[in-house]
Amino acid sequence: FEEGIGLLRSVERKYGVRSSWNIPIKRYRIQPKIIKGLVSEGCEIGSHGYRHDGRLIFASENELAERFRESKQLLTKVSGSQVKGFRAPLLQHSRGIVHAVQKTGFLYDSSIPSWEVYSRTDGKSHGIGTVYPFMISEHLVELVVTLPQDYQLLYLGCLSPTETLKLWKTLKEYIKSLGGLCNVIIHPDEDLFGRRNMVSYYEEFIEDVAGDLECWVTLPSEVAEWWALRNRMEVTPEGRYALLPREKFGARFDEIELIEYKPDDFVFE
């Protein structure tokens, strides 16, 4: 795992790209110096729960909040940096999980995909059907995972690395045309992109993203901070931007409907 981190970061470093690393604090034994090294290079450390055991949906809201709080505290201590984001293992999402993330004081959550063909929680497709961030509550931004993650494509979709890369590039261009968020999960595990023979594919993708001057290549927390500020602003009759009163901040999560999509709901051209 640590070797995979080094391989991926060597590519990102070459192109001046910073990244976010979501760490399940009790699943992997990662040397503190490696985590601190990521922070020193401008990368972001996010919480990924405790053990990646897929059992979040069975815990109570208070239990979840306690787990998230302890994970956040441990990562903050190890990294020496503020931990602003959370991503649930297996991209599990529920009202209880979201409310616990809010209680823990995270700036953003990034656990809901635009669409995935398969959820390891219930075996169904899942997603929210948008490529834009949105406000879950007054203080919590949802950064939707808009590109299918490597695991889904390589193992469930049985795509080759070349086919995976081609799909990511195609989707990136489409999302860019909409002015949306390109947010992808890539794992440093040795059975995914943490292998030496996968580095060239990762480099091709990073080179494409970093060289696209129409893209803002940045960290999730910076996107979330910008979106939260954007949500507080309106255009005045004079054409200027002004901050909105606090009571006019975003929608409640209870007003947002999670929709399941099936492959037949999409037309591919």
PDB file of C-alpha atoms in Angstrom:
ATOM      1  CA  PHE A   1       0.000   0.000   0.000  1.00  0.00           C
ATOM      2  CA  GLU A   2       2.788   2.416   0.916  1.00  0.00           C
ATOM      3  CA  GLU A   3       4.613   1.541  -2.306  1.00  0.00           C
ATOM      4  CA  GLY A   4       1.447   2.313  -4.246  1.00  0.00           C
ATOM      5  CA  ILE A   5       1.206   5.724  -2.605  1.00  0.00           C
ATOM      6  CA  GLY A   6       4.777   6.454  -3.661  1.00  0.00           C
ATOM      7  CA  LEU A   7       4.178   5.332  -7.244  1.00  0.00           C
ATOM      8  CA  LEU A   8       1.074   7.460  -7.703  1.00  0.00           C
ATOM      9  CA  ARG A   9       2.597  10.484  -6.027  1.00  0.00           C
ATOM     10  CA  SER A  10       5.697  10.284  -8.250  1.00  0.00           C
ATOM     11  CA  VAL A  11       3.391  10.769 -11.244  1.00  0.00           C
ATOM     12  CA  GLU A  12       1.405  13.585  -9.636  1.00  0.00           C
ATOM     13  CA  ARG A  13       4.568  15.335  -8.533  1.00  0.00           C
ATOM     14  CA  LYS A  14       5.865  15.298 -12.101  1.00  0.00           C
ATOM     15  CA  TYR A  15       2.821  17.240 -13.304  1.00  0.00           C
ATOM     16  CA  GLY A  16       2.373  19.475 -10.276  1.00  0.00           C
ATOM     17  CA  VAL A  17      -0.857  17.804  -9.175  1.00  0.00           C
ATOM     18  CA  ARG A  18      -2.022  17.615  -5.569  1.00  0.00           C
ATOM     19  CA  SER A  19      -4.422  14.897  -4.466  1.00  0.00           C
ATOM     20  CA  SER A  20      -6.627  13.834  -1.589  1.00  0.00           C
ATOM     21  CA  TRP A  21      -5.953  10.622   0.341  1.00  0.00           C
ATOM     22  CA  ASN A  22      -8.873   9.122   2.247  1.00  0.00           C
ATOM     23  CA  ILE A  23      -7.487   6.765   4.855  1.00  0.00           C
ATOM     24  CA  PRO A  24      -9.321   4.100   6.909  1.00  0.00           C
ATOM     25  CA  ILE A  25      -7.163   4.692   9.944  1.00  0.00           C
ATOM     26  CA  LYS A  26      -7.339   1.142  11.403  1.00  0.00           C
ATOM     27  CA  ARG A  27      -7.334  -0.829   8.130  1.00  0.00           C
ATOM     28  CA  TYR A  28      -3.838  -0.037   6.875  1.00  0.00           C
ATOM     29  CA  ARG A  29      -0.602   0.389   8.774  1.00  0.00           C
ATOM     30  CA  ILE A  30       0.822   3.487   7.143  1.00  0.00           C
ATOM     31  CA  GLN A  31       3.902   5.098   8.607  1.00  0.00           C
ATOM     32  CA  PRO A  32       3.118   8.558  10.014  1.00  0.00           C
ATOM     33  CA  LYS A  33       6.049   9.994   8.050  1.00  0.00           C
ATOM     34  CA  ILE A  34       4.334   9.007   4.789  1.00  0.00           C
ATOM     35  CA  ILE A  35       1.109  10.758   5.796  1.00  0.00           C
ATOM     36  CA  LYS A  36       3.037  13.815   6.934  1.00  0.00           C
ATOM     37  CA  GLY A  37       4.967  13.703   3.658  1.00  0.00           C
ATOM     38  CA  LEU A  38       1.726  13.867   1.690  1.00  0.00           C
ATOM     39  CA  VAL A  39       0.653  16.915   3.672  1.00  0.00           C
ATOM     40  CA  SER A  40       4.029  18.606   3.208  1.00  0.00           C
ATOM     41  CA  GLU A  41       3.575  18.294  -0.567  1.00  0.00           C
ATOM     42  CA  GLY A  42       0.220  20.053  -0.414  1.00  0.00           C
ATOM     43  CA  CYS A  43      -1.984  16.965  -0.505  1.00  0.00           C
ATOM     44  CA  GLU A  44      -5.120  16.578   1.571  1.00  0.00           C
ATOM     45  CA  ILE A  45      -5.890  13.885   4.139  1.00  0.00           C
ATOM     46  CA  GLY A  46      -9.520  12.803   4.423  1.00  0.00           C
ATOM     47  CA  SER A  47     -11.294  10.346   6.679  1.00  0.00           C
ATOM     48  CA  HIS A  48     -12.373   7.003   5.257  1.00  0.00           C
ATOM     49  CA  GLY A  49     -13.830   5.584   8.428  1.00  0.00           C
ATOM     50  CA  TYR A  50     -12.220   2.996  10.645  1.00  0.00           C
ATOM     51  CA  ARG A  51     -11.858  -0.441   9.086  1.00  0.00           C
ATOM     52  CA  HIS A  52     -13.519  -0.358   5.677  1.00  0.00           C
ATOM     53  CA  ASP A  53     -15.735  -3.197   6.852  1.00  0.00           C
ATOM     54  CA  GLY A  54     -18.923  -2.030   5.145  1.00  0.00           C
ATOM     55  CA  ARG A  55     -20.950  -1.996   8.350  1.00  0.00           C
ATOM     56  CA  LEU A  56     -21.722   1.712   8.670  1.00  0.00           C
ATOM     57  CA  ILE A  57     -25.353   1.307   7.652  1.00  0.00           C
ATOM     58  CA  PHE A  58     -25.929  -1.015  10.638  1.00  0.00           C
ATOM     59  CA  ALA A  59     -24.683   1.475  13.242  1.00  0.00           C
ATOM     60  CA  SER A  60     -26.790   4.084  15.018  1.00  0.00           C
ATOM     61  CA  GLU A  61     -26.309   7.751  14.256  1.00  0.00           C
ATOM     62  CA  ASN A  62     -24.602   8.326  17.620  1.00  0.00           C
ATOM     63  CA  GLU A  63     -22.283   5.342  17.082  1.00  0.00           C
ATOM     64  CA  LEU A  64     -21.384   6.659  13.647  1.00  0.00           C
ATOM     65  CA  ALA A  65     -20.672  10.132  14.966  1.00  0.00           C
ATOM     66  CA  GLU A  66     -18.377   8.684  17.636  1.00  0.00           C
ATOM     67  CA  ARG A  67     -16.486   6.576  15.087  1.00  0.00           C
ATOM     68  CA  PHE A  68     -16.124   9.491  12.698  1.00  0.00           C
ATOM     69  CA  ARG A  69     -14.991  11.785  15.485  1.00  0.00           C
ATOM     70  CA  GLU A  70     -12.292   9.373  16.652  1.00  0.00           C
ATOM     71  CA  SER A  71     -11.116   8.732  13.086  1.00  0.00           C
ATOM     72  CA  LYS A  72     -10.917  12.460  12.445  1.00  0.00           C
ATOM     73  CA  GLN A  73      -8.981  13.086  15.658  1.00  0.00           C
ATOM     74  CA  LEU A  74      -6.486  10.287  14.940  1.00  0.00           C
ATOM     75  CA  LEU A  75      -5.871  11.480  11.380  1.00  0.00           C
ATOM     76  CA  THR A  76      -5.483  15.072  12.554  1.00  0.00           C
ATOM     77  CA  LYS A  77      -2.917  13.971  15.125  1.00  0.00           C
ATOM     78  CA  VAL A  78      -0.959  11.791  12.689  1.00  0.00           C
ATOM     79  CA  SER A  79      -1.034  14.202   9.753  1.00  0.00           C
ATOM     80  CA  GLY A  80      -0.643  17.450  11.660  1.00  0.00           C
ATOM     81  CA  SER A  81      -3.299  18.966   9.403  1.00  0.00           C
ATOM     82  CA  GLN A  82      -6.998  19.726   9.519  1.00  0.00           C
ATOM     83  CA  VAL A  83      -9.144  16.846   8.243  1.00  0.00           C
ATOM     84  CA  LYS A  84     -12.000  18.479   6.343  1.00  0.00           C
ATOM     85  CA  GLY A  85     -13.572  15.669   4.334  1.00  0.00           C
ATOM     86  CA  PHE A  86     -15.163  12.256   4.749  1.00  0.00           C
ATOM     87  CA  ARG A  87     -15.719   9.407   2.295  1.00  0.00           C
ATOM     88  CA  ALA A  88     -17.638   6.347   3.455  1.00  0.00           C
ATOM     89  CA  PRO A  89     -16.153   2.915   2.756  1.00  0.00           C
ATOM     90  CA  LEU A  90     -17.900   1.251  -0.218  1.00  0.00           C
ATOM     91  CA  LEU A  91     -19.564   4.623  -0.889  1.00  0.00           C
ATOM     92  CA  GLN A  92     -22.269   3.787   1.639  1.00  0.00           C
ATOM     93  CA  HIS A  93     -24.760   6.577   2.100  1.00  0.00           C
ATOM     94  CA  SER A  94     -27.839   7.052   4.228  1.00  0.00           C
ATOM     95  CA  ARG A  95     -29.466   9.819   6.207  1.00  0.00           C
ATOM     96  CA  GLY A  96     -27.903   8.472   9.380  1.00  0.00           C
ATOM     97  CA  ILE A  97     -24.414   8.543   7.881  1.00  0.00           C
ATOM     98  CA  VAL A  98     -24.915  12.060   6.517  1.00  0.00           C
ATOM     99  CA  HIS A  99     -26.259  13.360   9.831  1.00  0.00           C
ATOM    100  CA  ALA A 100     -23.285  11.803  11.667  1.00  0.00           C
ATOM    101  CA  VAL A 101     -20.874  13.438   9.198  1.00  0.00           C
ATOM    102  CA  GLN A 102     -22.551  16.770   9.937  1.00  0.00           C
ATOM    103  CA  LYS A 103     -22.274  16.215  13.703  1.00  0.00           C
ATOM    104  CA  THR A 104     -18.560  15.490  13.346  1.00  0.00           C
ATOM    105  CA  GLY A 105     -17.973  18.897  11.793  1.00  0.00           C
ATOM    106  CA  PHE A 106     -16.646  17.897   8.379  1.00  0.00           C
ATOM    107  CA  LEU A 107     -16.701  20.525   5.645  1.00  0.00           C
ATOM    108  CA  TYR A 108     -17.711  18.031   2.986  1.00  0.00           C
ATOM    109  CA  ASP A 109     -18.818  14.487   2.329  1.00  0.00           C
ATOM    110  CA  SER A 110     -17.858  12.596  -0.847  1.00  0.00           C
ATOM    111  CA  SER A 111     -19.702   9.287  -0.539  1.00  0.00           C
ATOM    112  CA  ILE A 112     -22.448   9.519  -3.162  1.00  0.00           C
ATOM    113  CA  PRO A 113     -21.720   8.618  -6.797  1.00  0.00           C
ATOM    114  CA  SER A 114     -23.418  10.120  -9.807  1.00  0.00           C
ATOM    115  CA  TRP A 115     -24.178   6.528 -10.675  1.00  0.00           C
ATOM    116  CA  GLU A 116     -22.564   3.154 -10.090  1.00  0.00           C
ATOM    117  CA  VAL A 117     -23.673  -0.071 -11.649  1.00  0.00           C
ATOM    118  CA  TYR A 118     -23.187  -2.048  -8.442  1.00  0.00           C
ATOM    119  CA  SER A 119     -23.264  -1.285  -4.736  1.00  0.00           C
ATOM    120  CA  ARG A 120     -21.496  -3.805  -2.524  1.00  0.00           C
ATOM    121  CA  THR A 121     -23.959  -2.890   0.211  1.00  0.00           C
ATOM    122  CA  ASP A 122     -27.087  -4.289  -1.466  1.00  0.00           C
ATOM    123  CA  GLY A 123     -25.996  -5.472  -4.914  1.00  0.00           C
ATOM    124  CA  LYS A 124     -28.033  -2.802  -6.719  1.00  0.00           C
ATOM    125  CA  SER A 125     -27.074   0.192  -8.818  1.00  0.00           C
ATOM    126  CA  HIS A 126     -27.024   3.460  -6.925  1.00  0.00           C
ATOM    127  CA  GLY A 127     -26.383   7.166  -7.390  1.00  0.00           C
ATOM    128  CA  ILE A 128     -27.846  10.649  -7.266  1.00  0.00           C
ATOM    129  CA  GLY A 129     -27.781  11.542 -10.971  1.00  0.00           C
ATOM    130  CA  THR A 130     -25.831  14.805 -10.979  1.00  0.00           C
ATOM    131  CA  VAL A 131     -22.276  15.935 -11.750  1.00  0.00           C
ATOM    132  CA  TYR A 132     -22.476  19.033  -9.553  1.00  0.00           C
ATOM    133  CA  PRO A 133     -21.703  19.531  -5.865  1.00  0.00           C
ATOM    134  CA  PHE A 134     -24.650  20.462  -3.683  1.00  0.00           C
ATOM    135  CA  MET A 135     -25.376  21.606  -0.149  1.00  0.00           C
ATOM    136  CA  ILE A 136     -26.687  18.832   2.090  1.00  0.00           C
ATOM    137  CA  SER A 137     -27.154  21.295   4.924  1.00  0.00           C
ATOM    138  CA  GLU A 138     -26.112  24.792   5.874  1.00  0.00           C
ATOM    139  CA  HIS A 139     -22.526  23.715   6.517  1.00  0.00           C
ATOM    140  CA  LEU A 140     -22.014  20.417   4.655  1.00  0.00           C
ATOM    141  CA  VAL A 141     -21.159  20.155   0.966  1.00  0.00           C
ATOM    142  CA  GLU A 142     -21.590  16.930  -1.000  1.00  0.00           C
ATOM    143  CA  LEU A 143     -18.847  16.392  -3.573  1.00  0.00           C
ATOM    144  CA  VAL A 144     -20.381  13.785  -5.849  1.00  0.00           C
ATOM    145  CA  VAL A 145     -18.094  11.015  -7.156  1.00  0.00           C
ATOM    146  CA  THR A 146     -18.718  11.641 -10.845  1.00  0.00           C
ATOM    147  CA  LEU A 147     -16.306   9.234 -12.573  1.00  0.00           C
ATOM    148  CA  PRO A 148     -16.665   5.476 -12.015  1.00  0.00           C
ATOM    149  CA  GLN A 149     -13.974   4.262  -9.665  1.00  0.00           C
ATOM    150  CA  ASP A 150     -11.183   1.972 -10.796  1.00  0.00           C
ATOM    151  CA  TYR A 151     -12.523  -1.067  -8.931  1.00  0.00           C
ATOM    152  CA  GLN A 152     -15.905  -0.872 -10.662  1.00  0.00           C
ATOM    153  CA  LEU A 153     -14.374  -0.675 -14.134  1.00  0.00           C
ATOM    154  CA  LEU A 154     -11.462  -3.090 -13.837  1.00  0.00           C
ATOM    155  CA  TYR A 155     -13.140  -5.835 -11.828  1.00  0.00           C
ATOM    156  CA  LEU A 156     -16.905  -5.526 -12.185  1.00  0.00           C
ATOM    157  CA  GLY A 157     -16.886  -4.103 -15.693  1.00  0.00           C
ATOM    158  CA  CYS A 158     -13.953  -6.295 -16.750  1.00  0.00           C
ATOM    159  CA  LEU A 159     -12.463  -3.369 -18.688  1.00  0.00           C
ATOM    160  CA  SER A 160      -8.800  -3.298 -19.564  1.00  0.00           C
ATOM    161  CA  PRO A 161      -6.643  -0.442 -18.240  1.00  0.00           C
ATOM    162  CA  THR A 162      -6.701   1.054 -21.744  1.00  0.00           C
ATOM    163  CA  GLU A 163     -10.517   0.906 -21.886  1.00  0.00           C
ATOM    164  CA  THR A 164     -10.752   2.339 -18.376  1.00  0.00           C
ATOM    165  CA  LEU A 165      -8.530   5.247 -19.301  1.00  0.00           C
ATOM    166  CA  LYS A 166     -10.494   5.920 -22.498  1.00  0.00           C
ATOM    167  CA  LEU A 167     -13.786   5.993 -20.584  1.00  0.00           C
ATOM    168  CA  TRP A 168     -12.415   8.369 -17.936  1.00  0.00           C
ATOM    169  CA  LYS A 169     -11.158  10.750 -20.616  1.00  0.00           C
ATOM    170  CA  THR A 170     -14.475  10.655 -22.460  1.00  0.00           C
ATOM    171  CA  LEU A 171     -16.460  11.325 -19.291  1.00  0.00           C
ATOM    172  CA  LYS A 172     -14.059  14.076 -18.263  1.00  0.00           C
ATOM    173  CA  GLU A 173     -14.694  15.910 -21.526  1.00  0.00           C
ATOM    174  CA  TYR A 174     -18.452  15.477 -21.202  1.00  0.00           C
ATOM    175  CA  ILE A 175     -18.545  16.702 -17.597  1.00  0.00           C
ATOM    176  CA  LYS A 176     -16.295  19.615 -18.523  1.00  0.00           C
ATOM    177  CA  SER A 177     -18.777  20.623 -21.239  1.00  0.00           C
ATOM    178  CA  LEU A 178     -21.440  20.833 -18.503  1.00  0.00           C
ATOM    179  CA  GLY A 179     -19.234  22.798 -16.127  1.00  0.00           C
ATOM    180  CA  GLY A 180     -19.427  19.948 -13.624  1.00  0.00           C
ATOM    181  CA  LEU A 181     -17.091  18.313 -11.144  1.00  0.00           C
ATOM    182  CA  CYS A 182     -14.707  15.527 -12.175  1.00  0.00           C
ATOM    183  CA  ASN A 183     -14.154  13.493  -9.037  1.00  0.00           C
ATOM    184  CA  VAL A 184     -12.612  10.026  -9.359  1.00  0.00           C
ATOM    185  CA  ILE A 185     -11.528   7.354  -6.876  1.00  0.00           C
ATOM    186  CA  ILE A 186      -8.236   5.625  -7.666  1.00  0.00           C
ATOM    187  CA  HIS A 187      -6.773   3.127  -5.212  1.00  0.00           C
ATOM    188  CA  PRO A 188      -3.056   2.655  -4.456  1.00  0.00           C
ATOM    189  CA  ASP A 189      -3.617  -1.029  -3.621  1.00  0.00           C
ATOM    190  CA  GLU A 190      -1.354  -3.468  -5.416  1.00  0.00           C
ATOM    191  CA  ASP A 191      -4.287  -5.153  -7.147  1.00  0.00           C
ATOM    192  CA  LEU A 192      -5.420  -1.822  -8.642  1.00  0.00           C
ATOM    193  CA  PHE A 193      -3.348   1.241  -9.563  1.00  0.00           C
ATOM    194  CA  GLY A 194      -0.659   0.546  -6.984  1.00  0.00           C
ATOM    195  CA  ARG A 195       1.121  -1.839  -9.377  1.00  0.00           C
ATOM    196  CA  ARG A 196       4.159  -0.729 -11.347  1.00  0.00           C
ATOM    197  CA  ASN A 197       2.646  -1.893 -14.627  1.00  0.00           C
ATOM    198  CA  MET A 198      -0.340   0.445 -14.017  1.00  0.00           C
ATOM    199  CA  VAL A 199       1.713   3.597 -13.502  1.00  0.00           C
ATOM    200  CA  SER A 200       1.919   4.432 -17.209  1.00  0.00           C
ATOM    201  CA  TYR A 201      -1.889   4.439 -17.469  1.00  0.00           C
ATOM    202  CA  TYR A 202      -2.182   6.673 -14.437  1.00  0.00           C
ATOM    203  CA  GLU A 203       0.411   9.020 -15.878  1.00  0.00           C
ATOM    204  CA  GLU A 204      -1.486   9.284 -19.161  1.00  0.00           C
ATOM    205  CA  PHE A 205      -4.639  10.254 -17.248  1.00  0.00           C
ATOM    206  CA  ILE A 206      -2.874  12.772 -15.009  1.00  0.00           C
ATOM    207  CA  GLU A 207      -1.056  14.299 -17.985  1.00  0.00           C
ATOM    208  CA  ASP A 208      -4.393  14.772 -19.748  1.00  0.00           C
ATOM    209  CA  VAL A 209      -6.009  16.415 -16.712  1.00  0.00           C
ATOM    210  CA  ALA A 210      -3.052  18.585 -15.738  1.00  0.00           C
ATOM    211  CA  GLY A 211      -2.582  19.792 -19.307  1.00  0.00           C
ATOM    212  CA  ASP A 212      -6.213  20.856 -19.749  1.00  0.00           C
ATOM    213  CA  LEU A 213      -6.209  24.617 -19.187  1.00  0.00           C
ATOM    214  CA  GLU A 214     -10.013  24.649 -19.052  1.00  0.00           C
ATOM    215  CA  CYS A 215      -9.985  22.571 -15.859  1.00  0.00           C
ATOM    216  CA  TRP A 216      -9.425  23.742 -12.309  1.00  0.00           C
ATOM    217  CA  VAL A 217      -7.232  20.986 -10.888  1.00  0.00           C
ATOM    218  CA  THR A 218      -7.444  21.378  -7.131  1.00  0.00           C
ATOM    219  CA  LEU A 219      -8.248  19.706  -3.809  1.00  0.00           C
ATOM    220  CA  PRO A 220     -11.718  18.599  -2.660  1.00  0.00           C
ATOM    221  CA  SER A 221     -11.659  20.956   0.316  1.00  0.00           C
ATOM    222  CA  GLU A 222     -10.990  23.919  -1.982  1.00  0.00           C
ATOM    223  CA  VAL A 223     -13.921  22.942  -4.205  1.00  0.00           C
ATOM    224  CA  ALA A 224     -16.124  22.569  -1.115  1.00  0.00           C
ATOM    225  CA  GLU A 225     -15.078  25.938   0.305  1.00  0.00           C
ATOM    226  CA  TRP A 226     -15.768  27.607  -3.031  1.00  0.00           C
ATOM    227  CA  TRP A 227     -19.146  25.892  -3.413  1.00  0.00           C
ATOM    228  CA  ALA A 228     -20.216  26.823   0.107  1.00  0.00           C
ATOM    229  CA  LEU A 229     -19.308  30.451  -0.593  1.00  0.00           C
ATOM    230  CA  ARG A 230     -21.054  30.322  -3.969  1.00  0.00           C
ATOM    231  CA  ASN A 231     -24.171  29.008  -2.261  1.00  0.00           C
ATOM    232  CA  ARG A 232     -24.207  32.072  -0.022  1.00  0.00           C
ATOM    233  CA  MET A 233     -24.101  34.553  -2.887  1.00  0.00           C
ATOM    234  CA  GLU A 234     -26.595  36.126  -5.242  1.00  0.00           C
ATOM    235  CA  VAL A 235     -26.295  38.567  -8.115  1.00  0.00           C
ATOM    236  CA  THR A 236     -27.636  42.018  -7.234  1.00  0.00           C
ATOM    237  CA  PRO A 237     -29.590  44.165  -9.710  1.00  0.00           C
ATOM    238  CA  GLU A 238     -26.350  46.072 -10.288  1.00  0.00           C
ATOM    239  CA  GLY A 239     -24.664  42.883 -11.485  1.00  0.00           C
ATOM    240  CA  ARG A 240     -22.521  42.479  -8.371  1.00  0.00           C
ATOM    241  CA  TYR A 241     -22.242  39.498  -6.048  1.00  0.00           C
ATOM    242  CA  ALA A 242     -23.520  39.774  -2.485  1.00  0.00           C
ATOM    243  CA  LEU A 243     -23.616  37.339   0.432  1.00  0.00           C
ATOM    244  CA  LEU A 244     -27.020  35.965   1.362  1.00  0.00           C
ATOM    245  CA  PRO A 245     -28.366  35.947   4.924  1.00  0.00           C
ATOM    246  CA  ARG A 246     -27.594  32.745   6.839  1.00  0.00           C
ATOM    247  CA  GLU A 247     -31.230  31.616   6.868  1.00  0.00           C
ATOM    248  CA  LYS A 248     -31.143  31.326   3.058  1.00  0.00           C
ATOM    249  CA  PHE A 249     -28.316  28.758   2.977  1.00  0.00           C
ATOM    250  CA  GLY A 250     -28.844  25.446   1.112  1.00  0.00           C
ATOM    251  CA  ALA A 251     -31.504  22.767   1.240  1.00  0.00           C
ATOM    252  CA  ARG A 252     -31.909  20.232   3.997  1.00  0.00           C
ATOM    253  CA  PHE A 253     -30.819  16.683   3.266  1.00  0.00           C
ATOM    254  CA  ASP A 254     -34.393  15.557   3.965  1.00  0.00           C
ATOM    255  CA  GLU A 255     -35.447  17.496   0.864  1.00  0.00           C
ATOM    256  CA  ILE A 256     -33.003  15.593  -1.366  1.00  0.00           C
ATOM    257  CA  GLU A 257     -34.112  12.296  -2.854  1.00  0.00           C
ATOM    258  CA  LEU A 258     -31.620   9.490  -3.474  1.00  0.00           C
ATOM    259  CA  ILE A 259     -32.566   7.750  -6.712  1.00  0.00           C
ATOM    260  CA  GLU A 260     -31.501   4.329  -7.934  1.00  0.00           C
ATOM    261  CA  TYR A 261     -30.714   4.057 -11.629  1.00  0.00           C
ATOM    262  CA  LYS A 262     -30.596   0.936 -13.766  1.00  0.00           C
ATOM    263  CA  PRO A 263     -28.447   0.479 -16.884  1.00  0.00           C
ATOM    264  CA  ASP A 264     -31.618   0.654 -19.010  1.00  0.00           C
ATOM    265  CA  ASP A 265     -32.159   4.233 -17.818  1.00  0.00           C
ATOM    266  CA  PHE A 266     -29.154   5.402 -19.826  1.00  0.00           C
ATOM    267  CA  VAL A 267     -28.601   5.658 -23.555  1.00  0.00           C
ATOM    268  CA  PHE A 268     -25.000   5.403 -24.718  1.00  0.00           C
ATOM    269  CA  GLU A 269     -24.117   6.860 -28.108  1.00  0.00           C
TER     270      GLU A 269
END
